Amino acid sequence: MTETPTLQPFDLARLADAYVRFWNAGTEHERHRAAVAAFTDEVEYRAPVGVLSGTQALKGFRDQFVGHTGTAEFRLRERAQCHHARARLAWEIRTGDDTCFATGTDILHLDEDGRISSVAVFLDRAPEGFTAPGQP
């Protein structure tokens, strides 16, 4: 059996914090610092809306989302879990009036340094009116 990296609980908490800070960062500088802490440069992000590659693409996606919805906050719904270089984060997005926009679960693949090399996004409760491409 091949050895895979195992993160200690404090490492997972740090990674989850950097991930949340990335999505909520108010300035480009804050977002860049969080991205460096959380992601590999070539991170792949697979979500119902499409596939993105690299931190610049994620930054653009985040800016486009906030430009569309206005103020939004990404929050964890429960403590992150991790095993065999995979982490699971259950999240929600709340809009400026504290309305729940959507909930989901992200599955993170971690590299040997404990940074995120890929993200698979699953919507647990999609935004109102949203139908993922290829879904009925």
mmCIF file of C-alpha atoms in Angstrom:
data_model
loop_
_atom_site.group_PDB
_atom_site.id
_atom_site.type_symbol
_atom_site.label_atom_id
_atom_site.label_comp_id
_atom_site.label_asym_id
_atom_site.label_seq_id
_atom_site.Cartn_x
_atom_site.Cartn_y
_atom_site.Cartn_z
ATOM 1 C CA MET A 1 0.000 0.000 0.000
ATOM 2 C CA THR A 2 1.306 3.461 -0.904
ATOM 3 C CA GLU A 3 1.836 5.954 1.879
ATOM 4 C CA THR A 4 -0.235 9.105 1.582
ATOM 5 C CA PRO A 5 0.217 12.276 3.580
ATOM 6 C CA THR A 6 -1.760 12.527 6.781
ATOM 7 C CA LEU A 7 -2.484 15.959 8.175
ATOM 8 C CA GLN A 8 -2.533 16.602 11.870
ATOM 9 C CA PRO A 9 -5.743 18.229 13.194
ATOM 10 C CA PHE A 10 -4.037 21.599 13.628
ATOM 11 C CA ASP A 11 -2.878 21.487 10.009
ATOM 12 C CA LEU A 12 -6.410 20.781 8.803
ATOM 13 C CA ALA A 13 -7.771 23.645 10.894
ATOM 14 C CA ARG A 14 -5.136 25.971 9.386
ATOM 15 C CA LEU A 15 -5.951 24.803 5.866
ATOM 16 C CA ALA A 16 -9.713 25.164 6.393
ATOM 17 C CA ASP A 17 -9.143 28.662 7.790
ATOM 18 C CA ALA A 18 -7.045 29.667 4.753
ATOM 19 C CA TYR A 19 -9.702 28.225 2.411
ATOM 20 C CA VAL A 20 -12.473 30.233 4.092
ATOM 21 C CA ARG A 21 -10.295 33.372 4.184
ATOM 22 C CA PHE A 22 -9.684 33.012 0.431
ATOM 23 C CA TRP A 23 -13.405 33.044 -0.380
ATOM 24 C CA ASN A 24 -14.130 35.906 2.054
ATOM 25 C CA ALA A 25 -11.077 38.120 1.524
ATOM 26 C CA GLY A 26 -11.941 41.773 1.156
ATOM 27 C CA THR A 27 -8.771 42.827 -0.654
ATOM 28 C CA GLU A 28 -6.602 41.379 -3.393
ATOM 29 C CA HIS A 29 -3.665 41.236 -0.961
ATOM 30 C CA GLU A 30 -5.669 39.210 1.606
ATOM 31 C CA ARG A 31 -6.967 36.883 -1.113
ATOM 32 C CA HIS A 32 -3.448 36.344 -2.484
ATOM 33 C CA ARG A 33 -2.047 35.491 0.977
ATOM 34 C CA ALA A 34 -4.903 33.037 1.617
ATOM 35 C CA ALA A 35 -4.455 31.469 -1.838
ATOM 36 C CA VAL A 36 -0.731 30.902 -1.227
ATOM 37 C CA ALA A 37 -1.517 29.246 2.125
ATOM 38 C CA ALA A 38 -4.351 27.088 0.789
ATOM 39 C CA PHE A 39 -3.706 26.147 -2.860
ATOM 40 C CA THR A 40 -1.042 24.808 -5.148
ATOM 41 C CA ASP A 41 -0.442 27.149 -8.102
ATOM 42 C CA GLU A 42 -2.138 24.747 -10.521
ATOM 43 C CA VAL A 43 -5.160 23.945 -8.326
ATOM 44 C CA GLU A 44 -8.056 22.434 -10.281
ATOM 45 C CA TYR A 45 -11.590 23.425 -9.241
ATOM 46 C CA ARG A 46 -14.488 21.300 -10.524
ATOM 47 C CA ALA A 47 -17.957 22.657 -9.799
ATOM 48 C CA PRO A 48 -21.364 22.265 -11.447
ATOM 49 C CA VAL A 49 -20.754 25.592 -13.213
ATOM 50 C CA GLY A 50 -17.498 24.402 -14.807
ATOM 51 C CA VAL A 51 -13.831 23.536 -14.382
ATOM 52 C CA LEU A 52 -11.247 26.141 -13.444
ATOM 53 C CA SER A 53 -7.457 25.793 -13.329
ATOM 54 C CA GLY A 54 -5.074 27.873 -11.239
ATOM 55 C CA THR A 55 -5.446 30.391 -8.458
ATOM 56 C CA GLN A 56 -5.985 33.291 -10.884
ATOM 57 C CA ALA A 57 -9.056 31.548 -12.302
ATOM 58 C CA LEU A 58 -10.395 30.969 -8.770
ATOM 59 C CA LYS A 59 -9.841 34.621 -7.889
ATOM 60 C CA GLY A 60 -11.722 35.655 -11.025
ATOM 61 C CA PHE A 61 -14.582 33.266 -10.241
ATOM 62 C CA ARG A 62 -14.854 34.618 -6.701
ATOM 63 C CA ASP A 63 -14.869 38.232 -7.939
ATOM 64 C CA GLN A 64 -17.500 37.445 -10.576
ATOM 65 C CA PHE A 65 -19.699 35.728 -7.970
ATOM 66 C CA VAL A 66 -19.503 38.640 -5.512
ATOM 67 C CA GLY A 67 -20.088 41.071 -8.390
ATOM 68 C CA HIS A 68 -23.315 39.202 -9.165
ATOM 69 C CA THR A 69 -24.622 38.590 -5.617
ATOM 70 C CA GLY A 70 -23.194 41.564 -3.754
ATOM 71 C CA THR A 71 -21.939 40.878 -0.255
ATOM 72 C CA ALA A 72 -21.546 37.169 0.457
ATOM 73 C CA GLU A 73 -19.905 35.162 3.219
ATOM 74 C CA PHE A 74 -18.572 31.628 2.845
ATOM 75 C CA ARG A 75 -18.902 29.706 6.146
ATOM 76 C CA LEU A 76 -18.165 26.175 7.248
ATOM 77 C CA ARG A 77 -21.252 24.313 8.505
ATOM 78 C CA GLU A 78 -19.222 21.832 10.529
ATOM 79 C CA ARG A 79 -15.644 20.944 11.374
ATOM 80 C CA ALA A 80 -13.544 19.812 8.418
ATOM 81 C CA GLN A 81 -12.679 16.111 8.141
ATOM 82 C CA CYS A 82 -9.594 14.543 6.596
ATOM 83 C CA HIS A 83 -8.097 11.158 5.716
ATOM 84 C CA HIS A 84 -5.684 9.818 3.091
ATOM 85 C CA ALA A 85 -4.858 13.262 1.678
ATOM 86 C CA ARG A 86 -8.543 14.105 1.165
ATOM 87 C CA ALA A 87 -10.557 16.622 3.148
ATOM 88 C CA ARG A 88 -14.279 17.289 3.251
ATOM 89 C CA LEU A 89 -15.657 20.742 3.974
ATOM 90 C CA ALA A 90 -19.395 21.315 4.387
ATOM 91 C CA TRP A 91 -20.179 24.963 3.721
ATOM 92 C CA GLU A 92 -22.870 27.556 3.205
ATOM 93 C CA ILE A 93 -22.885 30.910 1.477
ATOM 94 C CA ARG A 94 -24.867 33.688 3.176
ATOM 95 C CA THR A 95 -25.726 36.893 1.356
ATOM 96 C CA GLY A 96 -25.614 40.418 2.808
ATOM 97 C CA ASP A 97 -29.078 40.133 4.351
ATOM 98 C CA ASP A 98 -27.972 36.851 6.041
ATOM 99 C CA THR A 99 -30.056 34.736 3.665
ATOM 100 C CA CYS A 100 -28.660 31.305 2.819
ATOM 101 C CA PHE A 101 -27.758 31.419 -0.875
ATOM 102 C CA ALA A 102 -26.573 27.789 -1.152
ATOM 103 C CA THR A 103 -24.997 24.929 0.780
ATOM 104 C CA GLY A 104 -22.520 22.378 -0.410
ATOM 105 C CA THR A 105 -19.660 20.038 0.286
ATOM 106 C CA ASP A 106 -16.171 20.424 -1.154
ATOM 107 C CA ILE A 107 -13.837 17.452 -1.446
ATOM 108 C CA LEU A 108 -10.231 18.619 -1.391
ATOM 109 C CA HIS A 109 -7.240 16.633 -2.630
ATOM 110 C CA LEU A 110 -4.099 17.624 -0.745
ATOM 111 C CA ASP A 111 -0.539 17.512 -1.987
ATOM 112 C CA GLU A 112 2.430 16.300 0.072
ATOM 113 C CA ASP A 113 2.787 19.768 1.616
ATOM 114 C CA GLY A 114 -0.841 19.786 2.762
ATOM 115 C CA ARG A 115 -1.991 22.360 0.205
ATOM 116 C CA ILE A 116 -5.060 21.892 -1.982
ATOM 117 C CA SER A 117 -4.294 20.544 -5.451
ATOM 118 C CA SER A 118 -7.912 19.983 -6.505
ATOM 119 C CA VAL A 119 -11.446 20.724 -5.357
ATOM 120 C CA ALA A 120 -14.625 18.863 -6.294
ATOM 121 C CA VAL A 121 -17.711 20.909 -5.411
ATOM 122 C CA PHE A 122 -21.075 19.293 -4.683
ATOM 123 C CA LEU A 123 -24.177 21.390 -4.111
ATOM 124 C CA ASP A 124 -26.250 20.124 -1.197
ATOM 125 C CA ARG A 125 -28.815 22.884 -1.717
ATOM 126 C CA ALA A 126 -28.410 24.779 -4.964
ATOM 127 C CA PRO A 127 -29.241 28.458 -5.303
ATOM 128 C CA GLU A 128 -32.877 29.130 -6.115
ATOM 129 C CA GLY A 129 -33.488 28.690 -9.832
ATOM 130 C CA PHE A 130 -30.102 27.061 -10.510
ATOM 131 C CA THR A 131 -29.920 23.951 -12.626
ATOM 132 C CA ALA A 132 -26.471 22.510 -13.185
ATOM 133 C CA PRO A 133 -25.529 21.919 -16.811
ATOM 134 C CA GLY A 134 -26.477 18.362 -17.793
ATOM 135 C CA GLN A 135 -28.971 18.025 -14.900
ATOM 136 C CA PRO A 136 -32.737 17.702 -15.355
#
